Amino acid sequence: MHTVCMHDGGVLECMHVHAQDDAFIYIDQMMISFVYRCNCGKFKAKLTGLPVNSAVCHCHSCVAAGRYVDEKFGSTNTSVLRNGGAYITSFTASDVEFDQPDFTDVEQHVDLLGWLRIGQHGDPFRAYTKCCGTLVFTLAKKSLSTYCGLNGNCIYLNDDITPFQPSTEPMNIMTKFAFDAENVPEPKCNYVTWGLAWNIVKNVLNPFASCNFKGKEAMFYNEKSRLDTIPITWE
Protein backbone atom coordinates (compact mmCIF):
# COMPACT_ATOMS: atom_id res chain seq x y z
CA MET A 1 0.00 0.00 0.00
CA HIS A 2 1.34 3.40 -0.97
CA THR A 3 0.25 7.02 -0.77
CA VAL A 4 0.57 9.20 -3.82
CA CYS A 5 0.21 12.99 -3.93
CA MET A 6 -2.34 14.25 -6.41
CA HIS A 7 -3.12 17.76 -7.60
CA ASP A 8 -6.65 19.14 -7.43
CA GLY A 9 -6.70 22.74 -8.55
CA GLY A 10 -3.34 23.40 -6.94
CA VAL A 11 -4.20 21.56 -3.74
CA LEU A 12 -2.29 18.38 -2.96
CA GLU A 13 -4.35 15.47 -1.78
CA CYS A 14 -3.45 11.83 -1.12
CA MET A 15 -4.86 8.56 -2.29
CA HIS A 16 -3.73 4.98 -1.79
CA VAL A 17 -2.38 2.92 -4.67
CA HIS A 18 -1.31 -0.71 -4.82
CA ALA A 19 1.25 -0.52 -7.63
CA GLN A 20 4.15 1.64 -8.64
CA ASP A 21 4.11 3.31 -12.02
CA ASP A 22 7.62 3.93 -13.35
CA ALA A 23 6.56 7.40 -14.46
CA PHE A 24 5.95 8.57 -10.91
CA ILE A 25 7.47 8.30 -7.47
CA TYR A 26 4.98 7.08 -4.91
CA ILE A 27 5.29 7.84 -1.24
CA ASP A 28 4.94 5.07 1.30
CA GLN A 29 1.99 5.51 3.61
CA MET A 30 4.23 5.65 6.70
CA MET A 31 6.78 8.01 5.16
CA ILE A 32 5.03 11.37 5.11
CA SER A 33 8.13 13.48 5.54
CA PHE A 34 10.55 15.09 3.15
CA VAL A 35 13.94 16.76 3.03
CA TYR A 36 14.64 20.18 1.59
CA ARG A 37 18.26 20.82 0.63
CA CYS A 38 20.18 23.26 -1.48
CA ASN A 39 22.39 22.00 -4.29
CA CYS A 40 25.55 21.65 -2.21
CA GLY A 41 23.70 20.25 0.82
CA LYS A 42 24.85 22.82 3.39
CA PHE A 43 21.35 24.24 3.93
CA LYS A 44 18.66 21.73 4.87
CA ALA A 45 15.20 21.51 6.37
CA LYS A 46 13.01 18.65 7.52
CA LEU A 47 9.49 18.82 6.10
CA THR A 48 6.81 16.93 7.98
CA GLY A 49 3.33 16.32 6.67
CA LEU A 50 2.23 16.83 3.08
CA PRO A 51 2.69 19.95 0.97
CA VAL A 52 -0.23 22.38 1.13
CA ASN A 53 0.01 23.11 -2.58
CA SER A 54 2.38 23.08 -5.51
CA ALA A 55 2.40 25.31 -8.58
CA VAL A 56 4.64 26.96 -11.15
CA CYS A 57 4.24 30.73 -10.86
CA HIS A 58 4.88 32.84 -13.94
CA CYS A 59 4.48 36.28 -12.37
CA HIS A 60 7.31 38.65 -13.22
CA SER A 61 8.59 38.88 -9.63
CA CYS A 62 8.97 35.14 -9.04
CA VAL A 63 10.56 34.52 -12.44
CA ALA A 64 12.88 37.51 -12.12
CA ALA A 65 14.13 36.22 -8.76
CA GLY A 66 14.81 32.77 -10.23
CA ARG A 67 16.62 34.18 -13.23
CA TYR A 68 18.69 36.51 -11.06
CA VAL A 69 20.19 33.78 -8.88
CA ASP A 70 20.70 31.50 -11.88
CA GLU A 71 22.69 34.21 -13.66
CA LYS A 72 24.57 35.17 -10.49
CA PHE A 73 25.65 31.65 -9.52
CA GLY A 74 25.56 29.78 -12.82
CA SER A 75 25.64 26.00 -12.51
CA THR A 76 26.37 25.82 -8.77
CA ASN A 77 22.76 26.14 -7.67
CA THR A 78 19.51 24.20 -8.04
CA SER A 79 17.32 26.40 -10.20
CA VAL A 80 13.76 27.15 -9.11
CA LEU A 81 12.69 27.49 -12.74
CA ARG A 82 10.41 24.97 -14.44
CA ASN A 83 8.50 25.51 -17.67
CA GLY A 84 9.79 29.09 -17.58
CA GLY A 85 8.18 29.81 -14.19
CA ALA A 86 9.11 29.45 -10.52
CA TYR A 87 8.25 26.01 -9.13
CA ILE A 88 6.90 26.62 -5.63
CA THR A 89 5.90 23.88 -3.21
CA SER A 90 4.37 25.23 -0.01
CA PHE A 91 4.25 23.73 3.45
CA THR A 92 2.55 24.94 6.59
CA ALA A 93 5.16 26.87 8.56
CA SER A 94 4.84 24.57 11.56
CA ASP A 95 5.86 21.63 9.33
CA VAL A 96 9.23 23.19 8.42
CA GLU A 97 12.20 22.57 10.71
CA PHE A 98 15.50 24.04 9.57
CA ASP A 99 18.38 21.64 10.09
CA GLN A 100 21.24 24.04 10.71
CA PRO A 101 24.35 23.86 12.90
CA ASP A 102 23.82 24.72 16.55
CA PHE A 103 25.26 28.19 16.24
CA THR A 104 25.61 30.19 19.44
CA ASP A 105 25.97 33.46 17.56
CA VAL A 106 22.86 34.61 15.70
CA GLU A 107 25.11 36.29 13.14
CA GLN A 108 26.25 32.84 11.98
CA HIS A 109 22.65 31.94 11.09
CA VAL A 110 22.12 35.26 9.34
CA ASP A 111 25.25 34.73 7.26
CA LEU A 112 23.78 31.59 5.64
CA LEU A 113 21.34 33.41 3.37
CA GLY A 114 21.16 36.39 1.08
CA TRP A 115 17.81 38.09 0.47
CA LEU A 116 16.16 39.51 -2.63
CA ARG A 117 13.79 42.39 -3.20
CA ILE A 118 12.10 43.39 -6.44
CA GLY A 119 12.84 47.06 -7.09
CA GLN A 120 14.24 49.62 -4.67
CA HIS A 121 11.12 49.66 -2.50
CA GLY A 122 10.30 45.95 -2.49
CA ASP A 123 10.23 43.79 0.63
CA PRO A 124 12.75 40.91 0.97
CA PHE A 125 10.28 38.08 0.34
CA ARG A 126 12.79 35.67 -1.21
CA ALA A 127 16.10 34.25 0.02
CA TYR A 128 18.95 32.27 -1.50
CA THR A 129 21.80 30.27 -0.01
CA LYS A 130 25.18 32.01 -0.06
CA CYS A 131 26.95 28.65 -0.33
CA CYS A 132 25.65 27.71 -3.79
CA GLY A 133 23.03 30.28 -4.79
CA THR A 134 19.95 28.07 -4.52
CA LEU A 135 16.70 30.00 -4.09
CA VAL A 136 15.20 28.83 -0.78
CA PHE A 137 12.18 30.89 0.17
CA THR A 138 10.03 32.02 -2.69
CA LEU A 139 7.40 33.41 -0.34
CA ALA A 140 8.04 34.62 3.18
CA LYS A 141 7.73 37.30 5.85
CA LYS A 142 4.55 39.41 5.67
CA SER A 143 1.62 38.39 3.52
CA LEU A 144 1.97 34.61 3.57
CA SER A 145 3.11 34.23 7.16
CA THR A 146 1.50 30.83 7.77
CA TYR A 147 3.10 29.39 4.64
CA CYS A 148 6.65 28.48 3.77
CA GLY A 149 6.95 28.39 0.00
CA LEU A 150 10.03 26.43 -1.01
CA ASN A 151 11.94 25.77 -4.20
CA GLY A 152 10.05 22.73 -5.50
CA ASN A 153 13.13 21.40 -7.28
CA CYS A 154 14.94 20.99 -3.93
CA ILE A 155 12.52 18.63 -2.17
CA TYR A 156 13.45 14.98 -1.73
CA LEU A 157 11.95 11.95 -0.09
CA ASN A 158 13.42 11.37 3.34
CA ASP A 159 16.22 9.24 1.90
CA ASP A 160 17.68 12.62 0.79
CA ILE A 161 18.35 11.14 -2.67
CA THR A 162 15.06 10.60 -4.49
CA PRO A 163 13.46 13.82 -5.83
CA PHE A 164 9.84 14.35 -4.81
CA GLN A 165 7.56 14.40 -7.84
CA PRO A 166 3.79 14.89 -7.65
CA SER A 167 1.91 12.37 -9.74
CA THR A 168 0.54 15.05 -12.06
CA GLU A 169 2.25 18.05 -13.61
CA PRO A 170 1.98 21.15 -11.36
CA MET A 171 -0.40 23.83 -12.55
CA ASN A 172 1.20 26.79 -14.32
CA ILE A 173 -0.38 29.86 -12.72
CA MET A 174 -0.29 33.62 -13.36
CA THR A 175 0.42 32.91 -17.03
CA LYS A 176 -1.23 36.19 -18.03
CA PHE A 177 1.94 37.83 -16.72
CA ALA A 178 4.45 35.35 -18.14
CA PHE A 179 7.42 36.74 -20.05
CA ASP A 180 6.78 34.16 -22.79
CA ALA A 181 3.08 33.33 -22.34
CA GLU A 182 2.63 31.54 -25.66
CA ASN A 183 5.12 28.83 -24.76
CA VAL A 184 3.81 27.99 -21.28
CA PRO A 185 2.64 24.35 -21.42
CA GLU A 186 -0.57 22.89 -20.05
CA PRO A 187 -1.97 22.70 -17.46
CA LYS A 188 -2.18 26.44 -17.04
CA CYS A 189 -4.46 29.29 -16.03
CA ASN A 190 -4.25 33.06 -16.37
CA TYR A 191 -4.32 33.74 -12.65
CA VAL A 192 -4.81 31.01 -10.01
CA THR A 193 -7.28 28.13 -9.89
CA TRP A 194 -10.29 28.27 -7.58
CA GLY A 195 -8.87 25.40 -5.59
CA LEU A 196 -5.57 27.18 -4.99
CA ALA A 197 -7.31 30.47 -4.20
CA TRP A 198 -9.49 28.77 -1.61
CA ASN A 199 -6.50 27.02 -0.12
CA ILE A 200 -4.71 30.36 0.27
CA VAL A 201 -7.74 31.91 1.96
CA LYS A 202 -8.18 28.92 4.24
CA ASN A 203 -4.54 28.59 5.29
CA VAL A 204 -2.96 32.01 4.90
CA LEU A 205 -5.70 34.33 6.10
CA ASN A 206 -6.74 32.10 8.98
CA PRO A 207 -6.50 34.28 12.15
CA PHE A 208 -6.29 31.12 14.26
CA ALA A 209 -3.27 29.69 12.40
CA SER A 210 -0.98 27.99 14.89
CA CYS A 211 2.37 29.03 13.44
CA ASN A 212 3.62 32.24 11.89
CA PHE A 213 6.53 31.95 9.49
CA LYS A 214 7.96 35.25 10.69
CA GLY A 215 9.45 33.56 13.74
CA LYS A 216 11.37 31.15 11.49
CA GLU A 217 12.77 33.55 8.94
CA ALA A 218 13.90 35.82 11.77
CA MET A 219 16.63 33.22 12.43
CA PHE A 220 18.22 34.18 9.13
CA TYR A 221 17.33 37.83 8.55
CA ASN A 222 18.19 41.09 10.28
CA GLU A 223 19.30 44.59 9.32
CA LYS A 224 22.81 43.30 8.53
CA SER A 225 21.62 40.67 6.06
CA ARG A 226 22.83 40.86 2.49
CA LEU A 227 20.06 42.36 0.37
CA ASP A 228 20.19 42.21 -3.43
CA THR A 229 17.89 44.44 -5.47
CA ILE A 230 16.49 43.06 -8.71
CA PRO A 231 15.68 45.96 -11.07
CA ILE A 232 12.17 46.16 -12.46
CA THR A 233 12.57 46.11 -16.24
CA TRP A 234 9.06 45.09 -17.32
CA GLU A 235 6.94 48.15 -16.61
PDB file of C-alpha atoms in Angstrom, residues 3-209:
ATOM      1  CA  THR A   3       0.250   7.018  -0.766  1.00  0.00           C
ATOM      2  CA  VAL A   4       0.570   9.204  -3.820  1.00  0.00           C
ATOM      3  CA  CYS A   5       0.209  12.990  -3.929  1.00  0.00           C
ATOM      4  CA  MET A   6      -2.340  14.248  -6.415  1.00  0.00           C
ATOM      5  CA  HIS A   7      -3.124  17.755  -7.596  1.00  0.00           C
ATOM      6  CA  ASP A   8      -6.646  19.138  -7.429  1.00  0.00           C
ATOM      7  CA  GLY A   9      -6.701  22.737  -8.547  1.00  0.00           C
ATOM      8  CA  GLY A  10      -3.340  23.403  -6.941  1.00  0.00           C
ATOM      9  CA  VAL A  11      -4.197  21.558  -3.742  1.00  0.00           C
ATOM     10  CA  LEU A  12      -2.289  18.385  -2.961  1.00  0.00           C
ATOM     11  CA  GLU A  13      -4.353  15.468  -1.782  1.00  0.00           C
ATOM     12  CA  CYS A  14      -3.451  11.828  -1.123  1.00  0.00           C
ATOM     13  CA  MET A  15      -4.858   8.564  -2.294  1.00  0.00           C
ATOM     14  CA  HIS A  16      -3.734   4.975  -1.793  1.00  0.00           C
ATOM     15  CA  VAL A  17      -2.384   2.915  -4.669  1.00  0.00           C
ATOM     16  CA  HIS A  18      -1.314  -0.708  -4.817  1.00  0.00           C
ATOM     17  CA  ALA A  19       1.252  -0.524  -7.627  1.00  0.00           C
ATOM     18  CA  GLN A  20       4.155   1.642  -8.639  1.00  0.00           C
ATOM     19  CA  ASP A  21       4.110   3.312 -12.021  1.00  0.00           C
ATOM     20  CA  ASP A  22       7.620   3.929 -13.350  1.00  0.00           C
ATOM     21  CA  ALA A  23       6.562   7.397 -14.457  1.00  0.00           C
ATOM     22  CA  PHE A  24       5.947   8.571 -10.906  1.00  0.00           C
ATOM     23  CA  ILE A  25       7.473   8.305  -7.467  1.00  0.00           C
ATOM     24  CA  TYR A  26       4.976   7.081  -4.909  1.00  0.00           C
ATOM     25  CA  ILE A  27       5.289   7.836  -1.235  1.00  0.00           C
ATOM     26  CA  ASP A  28       4.942   5.073   1.297  1.00  0.00           C
ATOM     27  CA  GLN A  29       1.992   5.510   3.614  1.00  0.00           C
ATOM     28  CA  MET A  30       4.228   5.648   6.700  1.00  0.00           C
ATOM     29  CA  MET A  31       6.784   8.009   5.162  1.00  0.00           C
ATOM     30  CA  ILE A  32       5.034  11.367   5.114  1.00  0.00           C
ATOM     31  CA  SER A  33       8.130  13.481   5.539  1.00  0.00           C
ATOM     32  CA  PHE A  34      10.546  15.092   3.149  1.00  0.00           C
ATOM     33  CA  VAL A  35      13.941  16.763   3.028  1.00  0.00           C
ATOM     34  CA  TYR A  36      14.637  20.184   1.594  1.00  0.00           C
ATOM     35  CA  ARG A  37      18.257  20.819   0.629  1.00  0.00           C
ATOM     36  CA  CYS A  38      20.184  23.256  -1.485  1.00  0.00           C
ATOM     37  CA  ASN A  39      22.385  22.002  -4.294  1.00  0.00           C
ATOM     38  CA  CYS A  40      25.550  21.653  -2.206  1.00  0.00           C
ATOM     39  CA  GLY A  41      23.702  20.253   0.825  1.00  0.00           C
ATOM     40  CA  LYS A  42      24.851  22.824   3.388  1.00  0.00           C
ATOM     41  CA  PHE A  43      21.346  24.240   3.926  1.00  0.00           C
ATOM     42  CA  LYS A  44      18.658  21.735   4.868  1.00  0.00           C
ATOM     43  CA  ALA A  45      15.202  21.513   6.374  1.00  0.00           C
ATOM     44  CA  LYS A  46      13.007  18.647   7.522  1.00  0.00           C
ATOM     45  CA  LEU A  47       9.494  18.823   6.105  1.00  0.00           C
ATOM     46  CA  THR A  48       6.806  16.931   7.977  1.00  0.00           C
ATOM     47  CA  GLY A  49       3.326  16.319   6.669  1.00  0.00           C
ATOM     48  CA  LEU A  50       2.231  16.832   3.078  1.00  0.00           C
ATOM     49  CA  PRO A  51       2.686  19.954   0.969  1.00  0.00           C
ATOM     50  CA  VAL A  52      -0.229  22.375   1.132  1.00  0.00           C
ATOM     51  CA  ASN A  53       0.015  23.113  -2.576  1.00  0.00           C
ATOM     52  CA  SER A  54       2.382  23.084  -5.506  1.00  0.00           C
ATOM     53  CA  ALA A  55       2.396  25.307  -8.579  1.00  0.00           C
ATOM     54  CA  VAL A  56       4.640  26.957 -11.152  1.00  0.00           C
ATOM     55  CA  CYS A  57       4.237  30.731 -10.859  1.00  0.00           C
ATOM     56  CA  HIS A  58       4.875  32.837 -13.942  1.00  0.00           C
ATOM     57  CA  CYS A  59       4.484  36.279 -12.372  1.00  0.00           C
ATOM     58  CA  HIS A  60       7.314  38.649 -13.215  1.00  0.00           C
ATOM     59  CA  SER A  61       8.591  38.881  -9.633  1.00  0.00           C
ATOM     60  CA  CYS A  62       8.971  35.137  -9.044  1.00  0.00           C
ATOM     61  CA  VAL A  63      10.560  34.516 -12.438  1.00  0.00           C
ATOM     62  CA  ALA A  64      12.883  37.511 -12.124  1.00  0.00           C
ATOM     63  CA  ALA A  65      14.129  36.216  -8.757  1.00  0.00           C
ATOM     64  CA  GLY A  66      14.811  32.769 -10.229  1.00  0.00           C
ATOM     65  CA  ARG A  67      16.618  34.181 -13.235  1.00  0.00           C
ATOM     66  CA  TYR A  68      18.686  36.508 -11.060  1.00  0.00           C
ATOM     67  CA  VAL A  69      20.188  33.779  -8.878  1.00  0.00           C
ATOM     68  CA  ASP A  70      20.705  31.502 -11.878  1.00  0.00           C
ATOM     69  CA  GLU A  71      22.692  34.214 -13.658  1.00  0.00           C
ATOM     70  CA  LYS A  72      24.571  35.169 -10.486  1.00  0.00           C
ATOM     71  CA  PHE A  73      25.647  31.648  -9.524  1.00  0.00           C
ATOM     72  CA  GLY A  74      25.565  29.777 -12.821  1.00  0.00           C
ATOM     73  CA  SER A  75      25.644  25.998 -12.514  1.00  0.00           C
ATOM     74  CA  THR A  76      26.372  25.820  -8.768  1.00  0.00           C
ATOM     75  CA  ASN A  77      22.755  26.138  -7.674  1.00  0.00           C
ATOM     76  CA  THR A  78      19.513  24.196  -8.043  1.00  0.00           C
ATOM     77  CA  SER A  79      17.317  26.402 -10.196  1.00  0.00           C
ATOM     78  CA  VAL A  80      13.764  27.146  -9.105  1.00  0.00           C
ATOM     79  CA  LEU A  81      12.690  27.488 -12.737  1.00  0.00           C
ATOM     80  CA  ARG A  82      10.407  24.965 -14.437  1.00  0.00           C
ATOM     81  CA  ASN A  83       8.496  25.513 -17.671  1.00  0.00           C
ATOM     82  CA  GLY A  84       9.791  29.090 -17.584  1.00  0.00           C
ATOM     83  CA  GLY A  85       8.182  29.812 -14.189  1.00  0.00           C
ATOM     84  CA  ALA A  86       9.110  29.452 -10.523  1.00  0.00           C
ATOM     85  CA  TYR A  87       8.246  26.009  -9.130  1.00  0.00           C
ATOM     86  CA  ILE A  88       6.898  26.618  -5.628  1.00  0.00           C
ATOM     87  CA  THR A  89       5.899  23.881  -3.209  1.00  0.00           C
ATOM     88  CA  SER A  90       4.365  25.232  -0.015  1.00  0.00           C
ATOM     89  CA  PHE A  91       4.253  23.727   3.449  1.00  0.00           C
ATOM     90  CA  THR A  92       2.546  24.940   6.589  1.00  0.00           C
ATOM     91  CA  ALA A  93       5.162  26.871   8.556  1.00  0.00           C
ATOM     92  CA  SER A  94       4.836  24.574  11.561  1.00  0.00           C
ATOM     93  CA  ASP A  95       5.862  21.628   9.325  1.00  0.00           C
ATOM     94  CA  VAL A  96       9.225  23.188   8.419  1.00  0.00           C
ATOM     95  CA  GLU A  97      12.201  22.572  10.706  1.00  0.00           C
ATOM     96  CA  PHE A  98      15.497  24.043   9.573  1.00  0.00           C
ATOM     97  CA  ASP A  99      18.376  21.641  10.094  1.00  0.00           C
ATOM     98  CA  GLN A 100      21.239  24.038  10.709  1.00  0.00           C
ATOM     99  CA  PRO A 101      24.345  23.855  12.901  1.00  0.00           C
ATOM    100  CA  ASP A 102      23.817  24.722  16.552  1.00  0.00           C
ATOM    101  CA  PHE A 103      25.260  28.193  16.240  1.00  0.00           C
ATOM    102  CA  THR A 104      25.613  30.191  19.440  1.00  0.00           C
ATOM    103  CA  ASP A 105      25.967  33.465  17.555  1.00  0.00           C
ATOM    104  CA  VAL A 106      22.858  34.615  15.696  1.00  0.00           C
ATOM    105  CA  GLU A 107      25.114  36.286  13.135  1.00  0.00           C
ATOM    106  CA  GLN A 108      26.248  32.843  11.979  1.00  0.00           C
ATOM    107  CA  HIS A 109      22.648  31.940  11.094  1.00  0.00           C
ATOM    108  CA  VAL A 110      22.123  35.263   9.341  1.00  0.00           C
ATOM    109  CA  ASP A 111      25.247  34.735   7.260  1.00  0.00           C
ATOM    110  CA  LEU A 112      23.783  31.591   5.638  1.00  0.00           C
ATOM    111  CA  LEU A 113      21.338  33.410   3.369  1.00  0.00           C
ATOM    112  CA  GLY A 114      21.158  36.395   1.079  1.00  0.00           C
ATOM    113  CA  TRP A 115      17.812  38.094   0.468  1.00  0.00           C
ATOM    114  CA  LEU A 116      16.161  39.512  -2.634  1.00  0.00           C
ATOM    115  CA  ARG A 117      13.793  42.388  -3.204  1.00  0.00           C
ATOM    116  CA  ILE A 118      12.100  43.389  -6.438  1.00  0.00           C
ATOM    117  CA  GLY A 119      12.843  47.059  -7.088  1.00  0.00           C
ATOM    118  CA  GLN A 120      14.241  49.615  -4.669  1.00  0.00           C
ATOM    119  CA  HIS A 121      11.122  49.663  -2.504  1.00  0.00           C
ATOM    120  CA  GLY A 122      10.299  45.951  -2.486  1.00  0.00           C
ATOM    121  CA  ASP A 123      10.227  43.789   0.626  1.00  0.00           C
ATOM    122  CA  PRO A 124      12.751  40.910   0.973  1.00  0.00           C
ATOM    123  CA  PHE A 125      10.282  38.077   0.337  1.00  0.00           C
ATOM    124  CA  ARG A 126      12.795  35.667  -1.212  1.00  0.00           C
ATOM    125  CA  ALA A 127      16.097  34.247   0.020  1.00  0.00           C
ATOM    126  CA  TYR A 128      18.946  32.273  -1.496  1.00  0.00           C
ATOM    127  CA  THR A 129      21.805  30.267  -0.008  1.00  0.00           C
ATOM    128  CA  LYS A 130      25.179  32.009  -0.062  1.00  0.00           C
ATOM    129  CA  CYS A 131      26.951  28.646  -0.326  1.00  0.00           C
ATOM    130  CA  CYS A 132      25.653  27.706  -3.786  1.00  0.00           C
ATOM    131  CA  GLY A 133      23.034  30.284  -4.786  1.00  0.00           C
ATOM    132  CA  THR A 134      19.954  28.065  -4.524  1.00  0.00           C
ATOM    133  CA  LEU A 135      16.701  29.996  -4.090  1.00  0.00           C
ATOM    134  CA  VAL A 136      15.200  28.830  -0.778  1.00  0.00           C
ATOM    135  CA  PHE A 137      12.175  30.887   0.170  1.00  0.00           C
ATOM    136  CA  THR A 138      10.026  32.018  -2.685  1.00  0.00           C
ATOM    137  CA  LEU A 139       7.395  33.406  -0.338  1.00  0.00           C
ATOM    138  CA  ALA A 140       8.039  34.619   3.179  1.00  0.00           C
ATOM    139  CA  LYS A 141       7.725  37.299   5.848  1.00  0.00           C
ATOM    140  CA  LYS A 142       4.553  39.410   5.672  1.00  0.00           C
ATOM    141  CA  SER A 143       1.619  38.392   3.515  1.00  0.00           C
ATOM    142  CA  LEU A 144       1.971  34.610   3.572  1.00  0.00           C
ATOM    143  CA  SER A 145       3.111  34.234   7.158  1.00  0.00           C
ATOM    144  CA  THR A 146       1.499  30.831   7.771  1.00  0.00           C
ATOM    145  CA  TYR A 147       3.097  29.391   4.644  1.00  0.00           C
ATOM    146  CA  CYS A 148       6.654  28.480   3.775  1.00  0.00           C
ATOM    147  CA  GLY A 149       6.953  28.395  -0.004  1.00  0.00           C
ATOM    148  CA  LEU A 150      10.035  26.425  -1.005  1.00  0.00           C
ATOM    149  CA  ASN A 151      11.941  25.773  -4.201  1.00  0.00           C
ATOM    150  CA  GLY A 152      10.048  22.732  -5.502  1.00  0.00           C
ATOM    151  CA  ASN A 153      13.134  21.404  -7.277  1.00  0.00           C
ATOM    152  CA  CYS A 154      14.941  20.987  -3.928  1.00  0.00           C
ATOM    153  CA  ILE A 155      12.516  18.630  -2.170  1.00  0.00           C
ATOM    154  CA  TYR A 156      13.446  14.982  -1.729  1.00  0.00           C
ATOM    155  CA  LEU A 157      11.946  11.952  -0.087  1.00  0.00           C
ATOM    156  CA  ASN A 158      13.423  11.366   3.336  1.00  0.00           C
ATOM    157  CA  ASP A 159      16.224   9.243   1.899  1.00  0.00           C
ATOM    158  CA  ASP A 160      17.685  12.624   0.785  1.00  0.00           C
ATOM    159  CA  ILE A 161      18.347  11.140  -2.669  1.00  0.00           C
ATOM    160  CA  THR A 162      15.056  10.602  -4.494  1.00  0.00           C
ATOM    161  CA  PRO A 163      13.457  13.819  -5.827  1.00  0.00           C
ATOM    162  CA  PHE A 164       9.842  14.349  -4.812  1.00  0.00           C
ATOM    163  CA  GLN A 165       7.561  14.402  -7.843  1.00  0.00           C
ATOM    164  CA  PRO A 166       3.788  14.890  -7.645  1.00  0.00           C
ATOM    165  CA  SER A 167       1.910  12.368  -9.741  1.00  0.00           C
ATOM    166  CA  THR A 168       0.543  15.052 -12.060  1.00  0.00           C
ATOM    167  CA  GLU A 169       2.247  18.048 -13.611  1.00  0.00           C
ATOM    168  CA  PRO A 170       1.978  21.150 -11.357  1.00  0.00           C
ATOM    169  CA  MET A 171      -0.399  23.834 -12.553  1.00  0.00           C
ATOM    170  CA  ASN A 172       1.202  26.795 -14.324  1.00  0.00           C
ATOM    171  CA  ILE A 173      -0.378  29.861 -12.717  1.00  0.00           C
ATOM    172  CA  MET A 174      -0.290  33.620 -13.361  1.00  0.00           C
ATOM    173  CA  THR A 175       0.417  32.914 -17.025  1.00  0.00           C
ATOM    174  CA  LYS A 176      -1.230  36.192 -18.032  1.00  0.00           C
ATOM    175  CA  PHE A 177       1.942  37.833 -16.718  1.00  0.00           C
ATOM    176  CA  ALA A 178       4.451  35.353 -18.145  1.00  0.00           C
ATOM    177  CA  PHE A 179       7.418  36.740 -20.053  1.00  0.00           C
ATOM    178  CA  ASP A 180       6.776  34.159 -22.786  1.00  0.00           C
ATOM    179  CA  ALA A 181       3.084  33.330 -22.341  1.00  0.00           C
ATOM    180  CA  GLU A 182       2.626  31.544 -25.658  1.00  0.00           C
ATOM    181  CA  ASN A 183       5.122  28.832 -24.763  1.00  0.00           C
ATOM    182  CA  VAL A 184       3.810  27.991 -21.283  1.00  0.00           C
ATOM    183  CA  PRO A 185       2.639  24.354 -21.417  1.00  0.00           C
ATOM    184  CA  GLU A 186      -0.572  22.892 -20.051  1.00  0.00           C
ATOM    185  CA  PRO A 187      -1.973  22.697 -17.459  1.00  0.00           C
ATOM    186  CA  LYS A 188      -2.176  26.440 -17.038  1.00  0.00           C
ATOM    187  CA  CYS A 189      -4.456  29.292 -16.029  1.00  0.00           C
ATOM    188  CA  ASN A 190      -4.253  33.058 -16.371  1.00  0.00           C
ATOM    189  CA  TYR A 191      -4.318  33.743 -12.648  1.00  0.00           C
ATOM    190  CA  VAL A 192      -4.811  31.007 -10.012  1.00  0.00           C
ATOM    191  CA  THR A 193      -7.276  28.131  -9.887  1.00  0.00           C
ATOM    192  CA  TRP A 194     -10.289  28.275  -7.580  1.00  0.00           C
ATOM    193  CA  GLY A 195      -8.867  25.402  -5.589  1.00  0.00           C
ATOM    194  CA  LEU A 196      -5.574  27.178  -4.988  1.00  0.00           C
ATOM    195  CA  ALA A 197      -7.314  30.466  -4.200  1.00  0.00           C
ATOM    196  CA  TRP A 198      -9.491  28.765  -1.606  1.00  0.00           C
ATOM    197  CA  ASN A 199      -6.501  27.021  -0.122  1.00  0.00           C
ATOM    198  CA  ILE A 200      -4.711  30.359   0.273  1.00  0.00           C
ATOM    199  CA  VAL A 201      -7.740  31.910   1.958  1.00  0.00           C
ATOM    200  CA  LYS A 202      -8.177  28.920   4.238  1.00  0.00           C
ATOM    201  CA  ASN A 203      -4.536  28.586   5.286  1.00  0.00           C
ATOM    202  CA  VAL A 204      -2.961  32.014   4.902  1.00  0.00           C
ATOM    203  CA  LEU A 205      -5.705  34.327   6.100  1.00  0.00           C
ATOM    204  CA  ASN A 206      -6.739  32.101   8.981  1.00  0.00           C
ATOM    205  CA  PRO A 207      -6.501  34.276  12.148  1.00  0.00           C
ATOM    206  CA  PHE A 208      -6.286  31.117  14.259  1.00  0.00           C
ATOM    207  CA  ALA A 209      -3.271  29.690  12.405  1.00  0.00           C
TER     208      ALA A 209
END
